[in-house]
PDB file of C-alpha atoms in Angstrom:
ATOM      1  CA  MET A   1     166.618 178.875  81.160  1.00 47.00           C
ATOM      2  CA  THR A   2     164.121 176.052  81.870  1.00 50.00           C
ATOM      3  CA  ALA A   3     160.472 176.758  81.772  1.00 50.00           C
ATOM      4  CA  VAL A   4     158.592 176.255  84.954  1.00 51.00           C
ATOM      5  CA  GLU A   5     155.979 173.542  84.485  1.00 51.00           C
ATOM      6  CA  ALA A   6     152.527 174.355  85.703  1.00 52.00           C
ATOM      7  CA  PRO A   7     151.330 172.170  88.483  1.00 54.00           C
ATOM      8  CA  VAL A   8     148.926 169.486  87.362  1.00 53.00           C
ATOM      9  CA  ALA A   9     145.651 169.548  89.200  1.00 54.00           C
ATOM     10  CA  PRO A  10     144.837 166.228  90.775  1.00 55.00           C
ATOM     11  CA  THR A  11     142.140 164.236  89.022  1.00 55.00           C
ATOM     12  CA  PRO A  12     139.062 163.989  91.223  1.00 54.00           C
ATOM     13  CA  ALA A  13     138.406 160.472  92.311  1.00 53.00           C
ATOM     14  CA  ALA A  14     135.443 158.807  90.726  1.00 52.00           C
ATOM     15  CA  PRO A  15     132.554 158.512  93.121  1.00 54.00           C
ATOM     16  CA  THR A  16     132.284 155.026  94.519  1.00 54.00           C
ATOM     17  CA  ARG A  17     129.044 153.295  93.616  1.00 55.00           C
ATOM     18  CA  ALA A  18     127.398 151.566  96.493  1.00 53.00           C
ATOM     19  CA  ALA A  19     127.050 147.834  96.005  1.00 57.00           C
ATOM     20  CA  THR A  20     123.519 146.848  95.065  1.00 63.00           C
ATOM     21  CA  PRO A  21     122.108 144.599  97.752  1.00 62.00           C
ATOM     22  CA  PRO A  22     120.771 141.282  96.492  1.00 63.00           C
ATOM     23  CA  PRO A  23     117.024 141.164  96.062  1.00 64.00           C
ATOM     24  CA  VAL A  24     115.188 139.940  99.088  1.00 59.00           C
ATOM     25  CA  THR A  25     113.163 136.825  98.274  1.00 63.00           C
ATOM     26  CA  THR A  26     110.208 135.879 100.369  1.00 67.00           C
ATOM     27  CA  PRO A  27     109.433 132.229 101.044  1.00 69.00           C
ATOM     28  CA  ARG A  28     106.989 130.764  98.582  1.00 62.00           C
ATOM     29  CA  PRO A  29     104.244 128.836 100.378  1.00 60.00           C
ATOM     30  CA  LEU A  30     103.103 125.510  99.016  1.00 57.00           C
ATOM     31  CA  GLY A  31      99.497 126.610  99.038  1.00 56.00           C
ATOM     32  CA  LEU A  32      98.389 123.659 101.140  1.00 55.00           C
ATOM     33  CA  ALA A  33      96.031 124.277 104.003  1.00 56.00           C
ATOM     34  CA  GLY A  34      96.243 122.306 107.198  1.00 60.00           C
ATOM     35  CA  TRP A  35      93.027 120.359 106.684  1.00 63.00           C
ATOM     36  CA  PRO A  36      94.329 118.032 103.904  1.00 71.00           C
ATOM     37  CA  ARG A  37      97.058 116.779 106.240  1.00 74.00           C
ATOM     38  CA  VAL A  38      94.531 116.294 109.032  1.00 82.00           C
ATOM     39  CA  VAL A  39      92.141 114.437 106.720  1.00 83.00           C
ATOM     40  CA  ARG A  40      94.931 112.190 105.442  1.00 84.00           C
ATOM     41  CA  MET A  41      95.988 111.388 108.996  1.00 88.00           C
ATOM     42  CA  LEU A  42      92.397 110.564 109.924  1.00 90.00           C
ATOM     43  CA  MET A  43      92.038 108.290 106.886  1.00 90.00           C
ATOM     44  CA  MET A  44      95.235 106.477 107.844  1.00 92.00           C
ATOM     45  CA  MET A  45      93.970 105.986 111.391  1.00 93.00           C
ATOM     46  CA  ILE A  46      90.545 104.801 110.202  1.00 93.00           C
ATOM     47  CA  GLY A  47      92.084 102.415 107.673  1.00 92.00           C
ATOM     48  CA  ALA A  48      94.448 100.939 110.249  1.00 92.00           C
ATOM     49  CA  ALA A  49      91.636 100.588 112.806  1.00 94.00           C
ATOM     50  CA  VAL A  50      89.343  98.799 110.332  1.00 93.00           C
ATOM     51  CA  ALA A  51      92.103  96.432 109.191  1.00 90.00           C
ATOM     52  CA  LEU A  52      93.134  95.634 112.765  1.00 91.00           C
ATOM     53  CA  GLY A  53      89.481  95.057 113.679  1.00 91.00           C
ATOM     54  CA  VAL A  54      89.167  92.528 110.865  1.00 88.00           C
ATOM     55  CA  ALA A  55      92.409  90.834 111.895  1.00 86.00           C
ATOM     56  CA  TYR A  56      91.125  90.654 115.475  1.00 87.00           C
ATOM     57  CA  THR A  57      88.284  88.382 114.355  1.00 85.00           C
ATOM     58  CA  SER A  58      90.719  85.688 113.216  1.00 80.00           C
ATOM     59  CA  PRO A  59      90.354  82.426 115.187  1.00 78.00           C
ATOM     60  CA  ASP A  60      94.133  82.074 115.267  1.00 75.00           C
ATOM     61  CA  ARG A  61      94.240  84.845 117.854  1.00 79.00           C
ATOM     62  CA  LEU A  62      92.894  82.406 120.443  1.00 79.00           C
ATOM     63  CA  LEU A  63      95.320  79.579 119.629  1.00 76.00           C
ATOM     64  CA  PRO A  64      98.557  79.683 121.663  1.00 78.00           C
ATOM     65  CA  GLU A  65     100.574  77.973 118.922  1.00 75.00           C
ATOM     66  CA  SER A  66      99.454  80.555 116.349  1.00 74.00           C
ATOM     67  CA  ARG A  67      99.696  83.654 118.531  1.00 78.00           C
ATOM     68  CA  ASN A  68     103.002  84.886 117.094  1.00 80.00           C
ATOM     69  CA  GLU A  69     101.846  84.287 113.541  1.00 78.00           C
ATOM     70  CA  TRP A  70      98.632  86.177 114.212  1.00 81.00           C
ATOM     71  CA  LEU A  71     100.601  89.160 115.525  1.00 84.00           C
ATOM     72  CA  LEU A  72     102.564  89.188 112.279  1.00 82.00           C
ATOM     73  CA  TRP A  73      99.355  89.001 110.253  1.00 82.00           C
ATOM     74  CA  ALA A  74      97.690  91.749 112.295  1.00 86.00           C
ATOM     75  CA  SER A  75     100.736  94.017 111.905  1.00 88.00           C
ATOM     76  CA  ALA A  76     100.670  93.591 108.141  1.00 86.00           C
ATOM     77  CA  ALA A  77      96.919  94.255 108.154  1.00 88.00           C
ATOM     78  CA  GLY A  78      97.346  97.487 110.120  1.00 91.00           C
ATOM     79  CA  LEU A  79     100.066  98.607 107.744  1.00 91.00           C
ATOM     80  CA  LEU A  80      97.795  97.883 104.792  1.00 91.00           C
ATOM     81  CA  GLY A  81      94.936  99.918 106.277  1.00 93.00           C
ATOM     82  CA  ALA A  82      97.151 102.911 107.076  1.00 93.00           C
ATOM     83  CA  LEU A  83      98.795 102.784 103.655  1.00 92.00           C
ATOM     84  CA  SER A  84      95.421 102.624 101.950  1.00 93.00           C
ATOM     85  CA  GLY A  85      94.233 105.714 103.817  1.00 92.00           C
ATOM     86  CA  SER A  86      97.401 107.574 102.891  1.00 92.00           C
ATOM     87  CA  THR A  87      97.084 106.460  99.268  1.00 93.00           C
ATOM     88  CA  ILE A  88      93.585 107.922  99.064  1.00 92.00           C
ATOM     89  CA  GLY A  89      94.967 111.312 100.079  1.00 89.00           C
ATOM     90  CA  SER A  90      97.913 111.010  97.712  1.00 91.00           C
ATOM     91  CA  GLY A  91      95.663 109.950  94.834  1.00 92.00           C
ATOM     92  CA  VAL A  92      93.359 112.929  95.389  1.00 91.00           C
ATOM     93  CA  ALA A  93      96.409 115.226  95.489  1.00 90.00           C
ATOM     94  CA  ARG A  94      97.685 113.814  92.176  1.00 93.00           C
ATOM     95  CA  TRP A  95      94.225 114.313  90.662  1.00 94.00           C
ATOM     96  CA  HIS A  96      94.381 117.939  91.789  1.00 93.00           C
ATOM     97  CA  ASP A  97      97.837 118.281  90.191  1.00 93.00           C
ATOM     98  CA  LEU A  98      96.426 116.897  86.953  1.00 94.00           C
ATOM     99  CA  GLN A  99      93.561 119.409  87.019  1.00 94.00           C
ATOM    100  CA  GLN A 100      96.077 122.241  87.319  1.00 93.00           C
ATOM    101  CA  ILE A 101      97.747 121.100  84.108  1.00 93.00           C
ATOM    102  CA  GLN A 102      94.496 120.594  82.194  1.00 93.00           C
ATOM    103  CA  HIS A 103      90.908 120.240  83.356  1.00 93.00           C
ATOM    104  CA  VAL A 104      89.509 116.734  83.015  1.00 94.00           C
ATOM    105  CA  PRO A 105      85.807 116.194  83.856  1.00 93.00           C
ATOM    106  CA  VAL A 106      85.029 113.305  86.162  1.00 91.00           C
ATOM    107  CA  ARG A 107      82.642 111.853  83.580  1.00 92.00           C
ATOM    108  CA  ARG A 108      85.609 111.281  81.231  1.00 92.00           C
ATOM    109  CA  VAL A 109      87.215 108.836  83.667  1.00 93.00           C
ATOM    110  CA  PHE A 110      84.057 107.245  85.086  1.00 92.00           C
ATOM    111  CA  SER A 111      83.910 104.500  82.453  1.00 92.00           C
ATOM    112  CA  SER A 112      87.579 103.623  83.008  1.00 90.00           C
ATOM    113  CA  VAL A 113      86.991 103.267  86.743  1.00 91.00           C
ATOM    114  CA  LEU A 114      84.012 100.971  86.093  1.00 93.00           C
ATOM    115  CA  VAL A 115      86.119  98.817  83.771  1.00 92.00           C
ATOM    116  CA  PHE A 116      88.816  98.601  86.463  1.00 90.00           C
ATOM    117  CA  LEU A 117      86.268  97.472  89.064  1.00 91.00           C
ATOM    118  CA  ALA A 118      84.912  94.857  86.637  1.00 92.00           C
ATOM    119  CA  LEU A 119      88.423  93.520  86.073  1.00 89.00           C
ATOM    120  CA  VAL A 120      88.987  93.359  89.826  1.00 89.00           C
ATOM    121  CA  ALA A 121      85.765  91.391  90.257  1.00 89.00           C
ATOM    122  CA  ALA A 122      86.860  88.959  87.552  1.00 89.00           C
ATOM    123  CA  ALA A 123      90.276  88.559  89.173  1.00 84.00           C
ATOM    124  CA  VAL A 124      88.707  87.873  92.569  1.00 83.00           C
ATOM    125  CA  ALA A 125      86.408  85.251  91.048  1.00 84.00           C
ATOM    126  CA  ALA A 126      89.367  83.583  89.333  1.00 82.00           C
ATOM    127  CA  ALA A 127      91.434  83.630  92.548  1.00 77.00           C
ATOM    128  CA  HIS A 128      88.535  82.104  94.501  1.00 77.00           C
ATOM    129  CA  ALA A 129      88.179  79.379  91.881  1.00 80.00           C
ATOM    130  CA  ILE A 130      91.886  78.567  92.169  1.00 75.00           C
ATOM    131  CA  LEU A 131      92.352  78.877  95.941  1.00 71.00           C
ATOM    132  CA  GLY A 132      88.941  77.643  97.026  1.00 69.00           C
ATOM    133  CA  ARG A 133      87.333  78.500 100.359  1.00 64.00           C
ATOM    134  CA  GLY A 134      90.717  79.213 101.863  1.00 62.00           C
ATOM    135  CA  LEU A 135      90.196  82.875 101.001  1.00 70.00           C
ATOM    136  CA  THR A 136      87.960  83.977 103.857  1.00 74.00           C
ATOM    137  CA  TRP A 137      85.806  87.090 104.087  1.00 79.00           C
ATOM    138  CA  ARG A 138      88.688  88.765 105.941  1.00 81.00           C
ATOM    139  CA  PHE A 139      90.859  88.714 102.868  1.00 79.00           C
ATOM    140  CA  GLY A 140      87.896  90.048 100.888  1.00 82.00           C
ATOM    141  CA  VAL A 141      87.709  93.025 103.263  1.00 87.00           C
ATOM    142  CA  PHE A 142      91.448  93.622 102.927  1.00 87.00           C
ATOM    143  CA  LEU A 143      91.091  93.530  99.167  1.00 87.00           C
ATOM    144  CA  GLY A 144      88.249  96.038  99.422  1.00 89.00           C
ATOM    145  CA  ILE A 145      90.493  98.341 101.477  1.00 92.00           C
ATOM    146  CA  VAL A 146      93.125  98.135  98.759  1.00 91.00           C
ATOM    147  CA  ILE A 147      90.621  98.847  95.981  1.00 91.00           C
ATOM    148  CA  LEU A 148      89.239 101.835  97.886  1.00 92.00           C
ATOM    149  CA  GLY A 149      92.738 103.225  98.327  1.00 92.00           C
ATOM    150  CA  ALA A 150      93.619 102.692  94.665  1.00 92.00           C
ATOM    151  CA  LEU A 151      90.493 104.291  93.152  1.00 93.00           C
ATOM    152  CA  PRO A 152      91.742 107.934  93.200  1.00 93.00           C
ATOM    153  CA  ALA A 153      95.070 106.823  91.728  1.00 93.00           C
ATOM    154  CA  GLY A 154      93.279 104.826  89.027  1.00 92.00           C
ATOM    155  CA  ALA A 155      91.107 107.818  88.182  1.00 94.00           C
ATOM    156  CA  THR A 156      94.257 109.930  87.891  1.00 95.00           C
ATOM    157  CA  LEU A 157      95.743 107.430  85.443  1.00 93.00           C
ATOM    158  CA  ALA A 158      92.584 107.580  83.341  1.00 94.00           C
ATOM    159  CA  GLY A 159      92.643 111.391  83.428  1.00 95.00           C
ATOM    160  CA  LEU A 160      96.292 111.420  82.413  1.00 95.00           C
ATOM    161  CA  ARG A 161      95.402 109.289  79.405  1.00 94.00           C
ATOM    162  CA  VAL A 162      92.755 111.851  78.425  1.00 94.00           C
ATOM    163  CA  VAL A 163      95.281 114.702  78.641  1.00 95.00           C
ATOM    164  CA  ALA A 164      97.848 112.779  76.595  1.00 93.00           C
ATOM    165  CA  MET A 165      95.294 112.165  73.854  1.00 93.00           C
ATOM    166  CA  ARG A 166      94.148 115.783  73.772  1.00 92.00           C
ATOM    167  CA  GLY A 167      97.586 117.351  73.657  1.00 90.00           C
ATOM    168  CA  LEU A 168      98.930 120.462  75.343  1.00 91.00           C
ATOM    169  CA  THR A 169      98.890 124.138  74.454  1.00 89.00           C
ATOM    170  CA  GLY A 170     101.173 127.033  75.276  1.00 89.00           C
ATOM    171  CA  THR A 171     104.775 127.960  74.607  1.00 92.00           C
ATOM    172  CA  PRO A 172     107.409 125.235  74.155  1.00 90.00           C
ATOM    173  CA  GLY A 173     108.598 125.884  77.705  1.00 91.00           C
ATOM    174  CA  GLU A 174     105.102 125.608  79.137  1.00 93.00           C
ATOM    175  CA  GLN A 175     104.469 122.376  77.259  1.00 93.00           C
ATOM    176  CA  LEU A 176     107.776 120.922  78.435  1.00 93.00           C
ATOM    177  CA  ALA A 177     106.994 121.814  82.049  1.00 94.00           C
ATOM    178  CA  ALA A 178     103.555 120.195  81.723  1.00 94.00           C
ATOM    179  CA  LEU A 179     104.990 117.003  80.211  1.00 95.00           C
ATOM    180  CA  MET A 180     107.555 116.743  83.001  1.00 94.00           C
ATOM    181  CA  ARG A 181     104.802 117.137  85.600  1.00 95.00           C
ATOM    182  CA  LEU A 182     102.739 114.464  83.868  1.00 95.00           C
ATOM    183  CA  ARG A 183     105.701 112.083  83.915  1.00 94.00           C
ATOM    184  CA  ARG A 184     106.127 112.764  87.626  1.00 94.00           C
ATOM    185  CA  ILE A 185     102.437 112.123  88.308  1.00 95.00           C
ATOM    186  CA  LEU A 186     102.596 108.851  86.365  1.00 93.00           C
ATOM    187  CA  ALA A 187     105.588 107.619  88.360  1.00 91.00           C
ATOM    188  CA  ARG A 188     104.047 108.542  91.723  1.00 92.00           C
ATOM    189  CA  VAL A 189     100.742 106.854  90.950  1.00 93.00           C
ATOM    190  CA  LEU A 190     102.523 103.657  89.926  1.00 91.00           C
ATOM    191  CA  GLN A 191     104.571 103.683  93.131  1.00 89.00           C
ATOM    192  CA  MET A 192     101.430 104.138  95.224  1.00 90.00           C
ATOM    193  CA  MET A 193      99.691 101.207  93.570  1.00 90.00           C
ATOM    194  CA  GLY A 194     102.834  99.097  93.814  1.00 87.00           C
ATOM    195  CA  SER A 195     103.099  99.736  97.558  1.00 88.00           C
ATOM    196  CA  LEU A 196      99.495  98.657  98.120  1.00 88.00           C
ATOM    197  CA  LEU A 197     100.041  95.501  96.078  1.00 87.00           C
ATOM    198  CA  LEU A 198     103.230  94.637  97.947  1.00 85.00           C
ATOM    199  CA  VAL A 199     101.540  94.835 101.364  1.00 85.00           C
ATOM    200  CA  LEU A 200      98.543  92.887 100.049  1.00 85.00           C
ATOM    201  CA  VAL A 201     100.894  90.130  98.889  1.00 82.00           C
ATOM    202  CA  LEU A 202     102.521  90.136 102.352  1.00 80.00           C
ATOM    203  CA  ILE A 203      99.111  89.585 103.929  1.00 80.00           C
ATOM    204  CA  GLY A 204      98.396  86.796 101.439  1.00 73.00           C
ATOM    205  CA  ALA A 205     101.713  85.185 102.301  1.00 72.00           C
ATOM    206  CA  ALA A 206     101.109  85.642 106.031  1.00 68.00           C
ATOM    207  CA  SER A 207      97.709  83.973 105.804  1.00 64.00           C
ATOM    208  CA  VAL A 208      99.107  80.745 104.318  1.00 62.00           C
ATOM    209  CA  GLY A 209      98.076  77.871 106.568  1.00 56.00           C
ATOM    210  CA  TRP A 210      96.142  79.906 109.124  1.00 52.00           C
ATOM    211  CA  GLY A 211      93.591  82.667 109.351  1.00 51.00           C
ATOM    212  CA  SER A 212      91.006  80.296 107.892  1.00 52.00           C
ATOM    213  CA  SER A 213      89.483  76.916 108.437  1.00 50.00           C
ATOM    214  CA  GLU A 214      91.425  75.472 105.517  1.00 55.00           C
ATOM    215  CA  THR A 215      95.046  75.393 104.549  1.00 60.00           C
ATOM    216  CA  ILE A 216      95.673  77.977 101.862  1.00 63.00           C
ATOM    217  CA  PRO A 217      98.037  76.819  99.088  1.00 66.00           C
ATOM    218  CA  GLN A 218     101.603  78.032  99.183  1.00 65.00           C
ATOM    219  CA  SER A 219     101.037  79.659  95.800  1.00 71.00           C
ATOM    220  CA  THR A 220      98.677  82.233  97.342  1.00 73.00           C
ATOM    221  CA  ALA A 221     101.213  85.052  97.320  1.00 74.00           C
ATOM    222  CA  LEU A 222     102.200  84.280  93.726  1.00 78.00           C
ATOM    223  CA  ILE A 223      98.583  84.245  92.547  1.00 79.00           C
ATOM    224  CA  ILE A 224      97.704  87.476  94.355  1.00 81.00           C
ATOM    225  CA  GLY A 225     100.843  89.211  93.128  1.00 81.00           C
ATOM    226  CA  ALA A 226     100.354  88.083  89.547  1.00 82.00           C
ATOM    227  CA  ALA A 227      96.689  89.114  89.465  1.00 84.00           C
ATOM    228  CA  GLY A 228      97.421  92.486  91.050  1.00 86.00           C
ATOM    229  CA  SER A 229     100.348  93.167  88.736  1.00 86.00           C
ATOM    230  CA  ILE A 230      98.201  92.391  85.690  1.00 87.00           C
ATOM    231  CA  LEU A 231      95.464  94.748  86.882  1.00 88.00           C
ATOM    232  CA  ILE A 232      97.919  97.576  87.527  1.00 89.00           C
ATOM    233  CA  ALA A 233      99.585  96.963  84.169  1.00 88.00           C
ATOM    234  CA  LEU A 234      96.214  97.174  82.397  1.00 89.00           C
ATOM    235  CA  MET A 235      95.678 100.599  83.966  1.00 89.00           C
ATOM    236  CA  HIS A 236      99.240 101.873  83.647  1.00 90.00           C
ATOM    237  CA  ILE A 237     100.423 100.742  80.224  1.00 90.00           C
ATOM    238  CA  PRO A 238      97.823 102.611  78.082  1.00 91.00           C
ATOM    239  CA  SER A 239      98.439 105.877  79.948  1.00 92.00           C
ATOM    240  CA  ALA A 240     102.217 105.469  79.878  1.00 92.00           C
ATOM    241  CA  THR A 241     102.224 104.588  76.186  1.00 92.00           C
ATOM    242  CA  LEU A 242     100.107 107.593  75.189  1.00 93.00           C
ATOM    243  CA  LEU A 243     102.217 109.922  77.318  1.00 94.00           C
ATOM    244  CA  ARG A 244     105.430 108.645  75.714  1.00 93.00           C
ATOM    245  CA  ARG A 245     103.908 109.240  72.271  1.00 93.00           C
ATOM    246  CA  ARG A 246     102.943 112.763  73.295  1.00 94.00           C
ATOM    247  CA  CYS A 247     106.492 113.372  74.526  1.00 93.00           C
ATOM    248  CA  GLN A 248     107.869 112.013  71.244  1.00 92.00           C
ATOM    249  CA  VAL A 249     105.637 114.425  69.309  1.00 92.00           C
ATOM    250  CA  TYR A 250     107.015 117.293  71.379  1.00 92.00           C
ATOM    251  CA  VAL A 251     110.615 116.230  70.744  1.00 92.00           C
ATOM    252  CA  ASP A 252     110.015 115.900  67.000  1.00 89.00           C
ATOM    253  CA  GLU A 253     108.348 119.303  66.861  1.00 88.00           C
ATOM    254  CA  PHE A 254     110.736 121.415  68.922  1.00 86.00           C
ATOM    255  CA  SER A 255     114.001 119.524  68.555  1.00 84.00           C
ATOM    256  CA  ASP A 256     114.180 118.947  64.807  1.00 79.00           C
ATOM    257  CA  ILE A 257     117.735 118.222  63.634  1.00 84.00           C
ATOM    258  CA  ALA A 258     116.877 117.660  59.965  1.00 80.00           C
ATOM    259  CA  HIS A 259     117.440 121.310  59.023  1.00 80.00           C
ATOM    260  CA  VAL A 260     120.347 122.110  61.345  1.00 81.00           C
ATOM    261  CA  SER A 261     123.599 123.283  59.782  1.00 82.00           C
ATOM    262  CA  LYS A 262     126.522 120.878  59.694  1.00 81.00           C
ATOM    263  CA  ALA A 263     128.490 122.892  62.232  1.00 83.00           C
ATOM    264  CA  ASP A 264     125.669 122.684  64.807  1.00 83.00           C
ATOM    265  CA  LEU A 265     124.581 119.120  64.047  1.00 88.00           C
ATOM    266  CA  ILE A 266     126.441 117.398  66.901  1.00 88.00           C
ATOM    267  CA  GLU A 267     125.252 119.900  69.490  1.00 88.00           C
ATOM    268  CA  ALA A 268     121.657 119.651  68.246  1.00 86.00           C
ATOM    269  CA  ALA A 269     121.788 115.850  68.376  1.00 89.00           C
ATOM    270  CA  GLU A 270     123.124 115.920  71.944  1.00 89.00           C
ATOM    271  CA  ASN A 271     120.374 118.319  73.001  1.00 88.00           C
ATOM    272  CA  ARG A 272     117.768 116.046  71.436  1.00 89.00           C
ATOM    273  CA  ILE A 273     119.136 113.021  73.278  1.00 90.00           C
ATOM    274  CA  LYS A 274     119.052 114.924  76.581  1.00 91.00           C
ATOM    275  CA  LEU A 275     115.472 115.997  75.943  1.00 91.00           C
ATOM    276  CA  GLU A 276     114.427 112.424  75.167  1.00 90.00           C
ATOM    277  CA  GLU A 277     116.030 111.254  78.426  1.00 91.00           C
ATOM    278  CA  ILE A 278     114.259 113.958  80.425  1.00 90.00           C
ATOM    279  CA  LEU A 279     110.868 112.996  78.988  1.00 91.00           C
ATOM    280  CA  GLY A 280     111.533 109.243  79.164  1.00 89.00           C
ATOM    281  CA  VAL A 281     110.851 108.670  75.477  1.00 89.00           C
ATOM    282  CA  ASN A 282     113.236 105.706  75.288  1.00 87.00           C
ATOM    283  CA  ARG A 283     111.810 103.915  78.323  1.00 85.00           C
ATOM    284  CA  THR A 284     109.562 100.891  77.942  1.00 82.00           C
ATOM    285  CA  SER A 285     106.412  99.992  79.820  1.00 78.00           C
ATOM    286  CA  LEU A 286     108.073  96.900  81.289  1.00 78.00           C
ATOM    287  CA  SER A 287     110.979  98.901  82.692  1.00 80.00           C
ATOM    288  CA  GLU A 288     108.558 101.376  84.265  1.00 81.00           C
ATOM    289  CA  LEU A 289     106.554  98.557  85.822  1.00 79.00           C
ATOM    290  CA  GLN A 290     109.714  96.944  87.196  1.00 76.00           C
ATOM    291  CA  SER A 291     110.811 100.202  88.797  1.00 75.00           C
ATOM    292  CA  GLY A 292     107.357 100.986  90.206  1.00 73.00           C
ATOM    293  CA  LEU A 293     106.177  97.508  91.227  1.00 74.00           C
ATOM    294  CA  VAL A 294     108.625  95.909  93.624  1.00 68.00           C
ATOM    295  CA  ILE A 295     106.740  92.611  93.347  1.00 64.00           C
ATOM    296  CA  ILE A 296     107.402  92.208  89.600  1.00 67.00           C
ATOM    297  CA  GLY A 297     110.999  91.003  90.017  1.00 63.00           C
ATOM    298  CA  PRO A 298     110.230  88.229  92.549  1.00 59.00           C
ATOM    299  CA  LEU A 299     107.204  87.145  90.508  1.00 61.00           C
ATOM    300  CA  LEU A 300     109.255  86.767  87.338  1.00 60.00           C
ATOM    301  CA  ALA A 301     112.055  84.964  89.170  1.00 58.00           C
ATOM    302  CA  THR A 302     109.631  82.576  90.881  1.00 57.00           C
ATOM    303  CA  SER A 303     107.785  81.848  87.636  1.00 58.00           C
ATOM    304  CA  ILE A 304     110.987  81.155  85.731  1.00 56.00           C
ATOM    305  CA  ALA A 305     112.272  78.912  88.512  1.00 55.00           C
ATOM    306  CA  ALA A 306     109.019  76.944  88.428  1.00 54.00           C
ATOM    307  CA  ILE A 307     108.990  76.605  84.640  1.00 52.00           C
ATOM    308  CA  ILE A 308     112.651  75.783  83.909  1.00 53.00           C
ATOM    309  CA  PRO A 309     112.724  72.346  85.634  1.00 50.00           C
ATOM    310  CA  LYS A 310     109.795  71.265  83.448  1.00 48.00           C
ATOM    311  CA  LEU A 311     111.462  72.212  80.156  1.00 46.00           C
TER     312      LEU A 311
END
């Protein structure tokens, strides 16, 4: 006789857990008020108006055979004025970014700005001695517009040099973030100065043969570009060199492979190489200048082409 099996009670189903909704993220504002944009736009308009007013005084405007050339010159002048106004705003913004990383008093960069202005004065005197009276007061005003636009960027470069010499504090992650921001500030400042120099060279090239009572030599653009590139290099190279050394100190301190086990040696070496690439430790000052100053390549090519036939 078979035993009757007791019915098995059904296992209660496990309660279903409601899916957790993803966290709602609110947009993160940039923290920029509307007035900086308005001020930058006003500076661009003022710079363009001043440059166009100076171009309007050129005697070539009244000559029918030079009318088209004057329009080209005036367009380049307006672009230079607007770019200078925008560069002032960008330079002030980069200075503010630098202050967020580490406070730098204005008095620490004042001497560097004075040295830069003295170098500019020497370069202008040398250019006037080479080009003669062909450089009219109009070009002097355009050069003043460029210098005014470059001053905040130059002060930022001097402040960056101060920060690189001091060093950074905080956790390794905080120091890495600060170094990356400093590298970004350095690249942006160089691009701003390079853009101003490029447009200034265009105006110098456009003013060859007209815009003055004398014929300006064809080498005007080369002389202006060379002098401007040297001035920017004198401001950029010390800051870039110190920042690369500071980045190298960080890599040596927090990515030491001397005491890594043999099994992890390859991975540690690869991580060190990646970190050096991120911080630009292996880059040179010349490569940075070539990437930031568009005029460097044509200047080198023109100089080599002029020298080689004489060798």
